[in-house]
Amino acid sequence: MSPEKRADLKGFSTRSVHAGESRDKYANAITTPVVQSSVFVFDDTAEMKQYVAGKKNRLEYGRYGNPTQRVAEEKLAALEEAQDALLFATGMAAVTTALLAFLSGGDHLVVTDDCYRKTRVFSETTLARLGVETTFVRAGDCEALADAMRKNTKVVLAESPTNPHLYIVDLARAAEITARNGAKLLVDSTFATPYNQQPLKLGADLVIHSGTKYLGGHNDLLAGVVLGAEQVVGPVRDLQGQLGPTIDPHCAYLLLRGLKTLALRVDKHNKNGLAIARFLENHPKIERVYYPGLDTHPDHEVAKKQMRGFGGVVSFLVKDGLEKTLLFIDSLTLPYLGPSLGGVESLVYHPATLTFNDLSKAEREKLGITDNLVRYAAGIEDEEDIIADLEQALRTI
Ligand SMILES: *Cc1c(COP(=O)(O)O)cnc(C)c1O
């Protein structure tokens, strides 16, 4: 579908349902088929020649894309209002391939701290081994970002909201600082989704999402996506063709299905997140709540300016230390205990135990991962039930 046609689909949910989908589908089906094929064959050598010369837009081999994936990419591009989109097998494949596409030995990378754990590990180990130096700056501190820029800074990778503290980066300011330095701004917008935030409109060069979270939305798939102008996505696509972390056709189908209800789900996640944050903020057994929708959050004004809603993830500190925190988590009956976020089922987890267990307590605390930190990723259950469950669990401690 051409970008002009995409613009005809004005509303976000209309685009969620219809963008990228041809009306003329295999066997008159209403849904996009899962095209389970690794090869896409040619009629004759003349067609092959046309294709190689770029005169025919079609597929060739599954590592370079499949038809179900293409439809999901069109839909995502329409939702993020991006010229181009490229899907990956996982969010980390999207993050690492994008970084490798734009960085070489001797280059400098700036990453906002409080970032996804494996993104930090990739910068500190693999990129360091290849001769790329990384500076971490406090998310939300644009002065620190400006100070960190060097002549050889090629990429700034910002997450907003961040994980797990839900800090907010002023994306328009970050884009301006990055562009002034001739670098590229990549934004991991997973926690926001294209429904809550559109970094490209604020000047970002590339948006990245883990599709595993809100985009898929049902805790049943792994996916990643990068979105931006064709000339920015192009080098990432070339490198994906070499590295091979392509999305599987069936997974692309599940993602397509999830995307159709994105706005409905995210509205509910936003509502639940805010309700949980408000409830916990006033609870005597809670020390502190991190949620950008609260007016006590340090980045609330920036969040309001650049976001439609604030998402379903709420992090908070339980009073009186580790034992009480673990007892509280184990007393919850509604959420599942585990990592991840963005699915219909609520999930709760203890970052210090699961994700940061390889660090010493002192190292964890430097990252703000204290023993009493809990991350609650609200699903789409009813707000009253989530709050009642939190209330009874807090009574046990
Ligand atoms: C989950 C997540 C990733 C990694 O995505 P996977 O699909 O698990 O590989 C990257 N960034 C953020 C912010 C995430 O939440």
mmCIF file of N, CA, C and O and ligand atoms in Angstrom, residues 89-95 115-116 118-119 159 161-163 188-191 208-213 221-224 340-341 375, ligand 1:
data_model
loop_
_atom_site.group_PDB
_atom_site.id
_atom_site.type_symbol
_atom_site.label_atom_id
_atom_site.label_comp_id
_atom_site.label_asym_id
_atom_site.label_seq_id
_atom_site.Cartn_x
_atom_site.Cartn_y
_atom_site.Cartn_z
ATOM 1 N N ALA A 89 13.166 -11.280 14.522
ATOM 2 C CA ALA A 89 12.726 -12.418 15.323
ATOM 3 C C ALA A 89 12.486 -12.040 16.779
ATOM 4 O O ALA A 89 11.641 -12.639 17.451
ATOM 5 N N THR A 90 13.237 -11.064 17.294
ATOM 6 C CA THR A 90 13.074 -10.608 18.682
ATOM 7 C C THR A 90 13.393 -9.116 18.758
ATOM 8 O O THR A 90 13.992 -8.554 17.824
ATOM 9 N N GLY A 91 13.050 -8.523 19.865
ATOM 10 C CA GLY A 91 13.400 -7.121 20.100
ATOM 11 C C GLY A 91 14.904 -6.931 20.175
ATOM 12 O O GLY A 91 15.452 -5.959 19.641
ATOM 13 N N MET A 92 15.614 -7.854 20.834
ATOM 14 C CA MET A 92 17.064 -7.732 20.943
ATOM 15 C C MET A 92 17.739 -7.844 19.580
ATOM 16 O O MET A 92 18.767 -7.199 19.339
ATOM 17 N N ALA A 93 17.179 -8.648 18.671
ATOM 18 C CA ALA A 93 17.737 -8.728 17.315
ATOM 19 C C ALA A 93 17.599 -7.363 16.635
ATOM 20 O O ALA A 93 18.505 -6.921 15.915
ATOM 21 N N ALA A 94 16.493 -6.670 16.872
ATOM 22 C CA ALA A 94 16.289 -5.334 16.290
ATOM 23 C C ALA A 94 17.294 -4.342 16.877
ATOM 24 O O ALA A 94 17.941 -3.584 16.150
ATOM 25 N N VAL A 95 17.458 -4.372 18.203
ATOM 26 C CA VAL A 95 18.376 -3.432 18.871
ATOM 27 C C VAL A 95 19.815 -3.667 18.411
ATOM 28 O O VAL A 95 20.516 -2.740 17.993
ATOM 29 N N CYS A 115 18.544 1.359 31.152
ATOM 30 C CA CYS A 115 18.036 0.801 29.895
ATOM 31 C C CYS A 115 17.835 -0.704 30.043
ATOM 32 O O CYS A 115 18.172 -1.295 31.072
ATOM 33 N N TYR A 116 17.279 -1.295 28.996
ATOM 34 C CA TYR A 116 17.034 -2.731 29.002
ATOM 35 C C TYR A 116 18.347 -3.449 29.305
ATOM 36 O O TYR A 116 19.388 -3.138 28.740
ATOM 37 N N LYS A 118 19.851 -6.292 28.665
ATOM 38 C CA LYS A 118 20.691 -6.911 27.638
ATOM 39 C C LYS A 118 21.244 -5.872 26.656
ATOM 40 O O LYS A 118 22.278 -6.108 26.022
ATOM 41 N N THR A 119 20.590 -4.735 26.510
ATOM 42 C CA THR A 119 21.125 -3.654 25.677
ATOM 43 C C THR A 119 22.401 -3.123 26.320
ATOM 44 O O THR A 119 23.404 -2.886 25.663
ATOM 45 N N GLU A 159 16.002 5.139 25.596
ATOM 46 C CA GLU A 159 14.768 4.425 25.898
ATOM 47 C C GLU A 159 13.852 5.417 26.588
ATOM 48 O O GLU A 159 14.305 6.156 27.457
ATOM 49 N N PRO A 161 9.484 5.509 27.843
ATOM 50 C CA PRO A 161 9.943 5.459 29.226
ATOM 51 C C PRO A 161 11.003 4.375 29.424
ATOM 52 O O PRO A 161 11.059 3.416 28.664
ATOM 53 N N THR A 162 11.820 4.557 30.479
ATOM 54 C CA THR A 162 12.894 3.609 30.730
ATOM 55 C C THR A 162 12.393 2.443 31.576
ATOM 56 O O THR A 162 11.317 2.483 32.175
ATOM 57 N N ASN A 163 13.256 1.434 31.620
ATOM 58 C CA ASN A 163 12.958 0.218 32.369
ATOM 59 C C ASN A 163 14.036 0.019 33.432
ATOM 60 O O ASN A 163 15.208 0.015 33.096
ATOM 61 N N ASP A 188 14.267 3.393 21.684
ATOM 62 C CA ASP A 188 13.556 2.171 22.053
ATOM 63 C C ASP A 188 12.267 2.606 22.739
ATOM 64 O O ASP A 188 12.271 3.058 23.876
ATOM 65 N N SER A 189 11.181 2.494 21.997
ATOM 66 C CA SER A 189 9.888 3.036 22.415
ATOM 67 C C SER A 189 8.944 1.921 22.881
ATOM 68 O O SER A 189 7.724 2.105 22.936
ATOM 69 N N THR A 190 9.531 0.771 23.240
ATOM 70 C CA THR A 190 8.741 -0.411 23.609
ATOM 71 C C THR A 190 7.691 -0.122 24.676
ATOM 72 O O THR A 190 6.545 -0.550 24.562
ATOM 73 N N PHE A 191 8.089 0.605 25.732
ATOM 74 C CA PHE A 191 7.172 0.853 26.850
ATOM 75 C C PHE A 191 6.019 1.774 26.462
ATOM 76 O O PHE A 191 5.028 1.845 27.181
ATOM 77 N N ILE A 208 12.563 1.784 17.680
ATOM 78 C CA ILE A 208 12.678 0.336 17.880
ATOM 79 C C ILE A 208 11.616 -0.092 18.891
ATOM 80 O O ILE A 208 11.370 0.621 19.873
ATOM 81 N N HIS A 209 10.992 -1.226 18.622
ATOM 82 C CA HIS A 209 10.077 -1.812 19.612
ATOM 83 C C HIS A 209 10.417 -3.287 19.782
ATOM 84 O O HIS A 209 10.721 -3.963 18.798
ATOM 85 N N SER A 210 10.294 -3.774 20.996
ATOM 86 C CA SER A 210 10.167 -5.205 21.175
ATOM 87 C C SER A 210 8.695 -5.520 20.914
ATOM 88 O O SER A 210 7.827 -5.121 21.685
ATOM 89 N N GLY A 211 8.422 -6.234 19.824
ATOM 90 C CA GLY A 211 7.038 -6.588 19.490
ATOM 91 C C GLY A 211 6.471 -7.648 20.422
ATOM 92 O O GLY A 211 5.271 -7.929 20.429
ATOM 93 N N THR A 212 7.371 -8.225 21.222
ATOM 94 C CA THR A 212 6.992 -9.236 22.205
ATOM 95 C C THR A 212 6.046 -8.669 23.263
ATOM 96 O O THR A 212 5.293 -9.419 23.881
ATOM 97 N N LYS A 213 6.100 -7.362 23.461
ATOM 98 C CA LYS A 213 5.385 -6.738 24.567
ATOM 99 C C LYS A 213 3.993 -6.282 24.107
ATOM 100 O O LYS A 213 3.180 -7.114 23.764
ATOM 101 N N LEU A 221 4.280 -14.518 21.689
ATOM 102 C CA LEU A 221 5.208 -14.438 20.551
ATOM 103 C C LEU A 221 6.423 -13.605 20.932
ATOM 104 O O LEU A 221 6.392 -12.848 21.905
ATOM 105 N N LEU A 222 7.488 -13.752 20.134
ATOM 106 C CA LEU A 222 8.670 -12.901 20.234
ATOM 107 C C LEU A 222 8.816 -12.173 18.902
ATOM 108 O O LEU A 222 8.682 -12.799 17.844
ATOM 109 N N ALA A 223 9.071 -10.867 18.954
ATOM 110 C CA ALA A 223 9.281 -10.106 17.717
ATOM 111 C C ALA A 223 9.958 -8.789 18.047
ATOM 112 O O ALA A 223 9.955 -8.346 19.200
ATOM 113 N N GLY A 224 10.544 -8.188 17.024
ATOM 114 C CA GLY A 224 11.120 -6.851 17.169
ATOM 115 C C GLY A 224 10.893 -6.098 15.882
ATOM 116 O O GLY A 224 10.652 -6.714 14.832
ATOM 117 N N SER A 340 8.867 -9.623 31.548
ATOM 118 C CA SER A 340 8.063 -9.167 30.409
ATOM 119 C C SER A 340 6.894 -8.282 30.852
ATOM 120 O O SER A 340 6.662 -8.067 32.058
ATOM 121 N N LEU A 341 6.185 -7.777 29.869
ATOM 122 C CA LEU A 341 5.133 -6.781 30.078
ATOM 123 C C LEU A 341 4.339 -6.664 28.787
ATOM 124 O O LEU A 341 4.763 -7.189 27.757
ATOM 125 N N ARG A 375 8.412 -4.468 40.058
ATOM 126 C CA ARG A 375 7.825 -3.958 38.813
ATOM 127 C C ARG A 375 6.529 -4.701 38.532
ATOM 128 O O ARG A 375 6.507 -5.925 38.442
HETATM 129 C C1 LIG B 1 11.771 -6.720 26.097
HETATM 130 C C2 LIG B 1 12.528 -5.539 25.695
HETATM 131 C C3 LIG B 1 13.566 -5.619 24.756
HETATM 132 C C4 LIG B 1 13.991 -6.945 24.150
HETATM 133 O O1 LIG B 1 12.979 -7.512 23.403
HETATM 134 P P1 LIG B 1 12.855 -9.111 23.170
HETATM 135 O O2 LIG B 1 11.692 -9.219 22.265
HETATM 136 O O3 LIG B 1 12.669 -9.729 24.507
HETATM 137 O O4 LIG B 1 14.147 -9.532 22.547
HETATM 138 C C5 LIG B 1 14.224 -4.459 24.412
HETATM 139 N N1 LIG B 1 13.898 -3.273 24.955
HETATM 140 C C6 LIG B 1 12.918 -3.158 25.860
HETATM 141 C C7 LIG B 1 12.606 -1.830 26.422
HETATM 142 C C8 LIG B 1 12.199 -4.278 26.259
HETATM 143 O O5 LIG B 1 11.223 -4.168 27.168
#
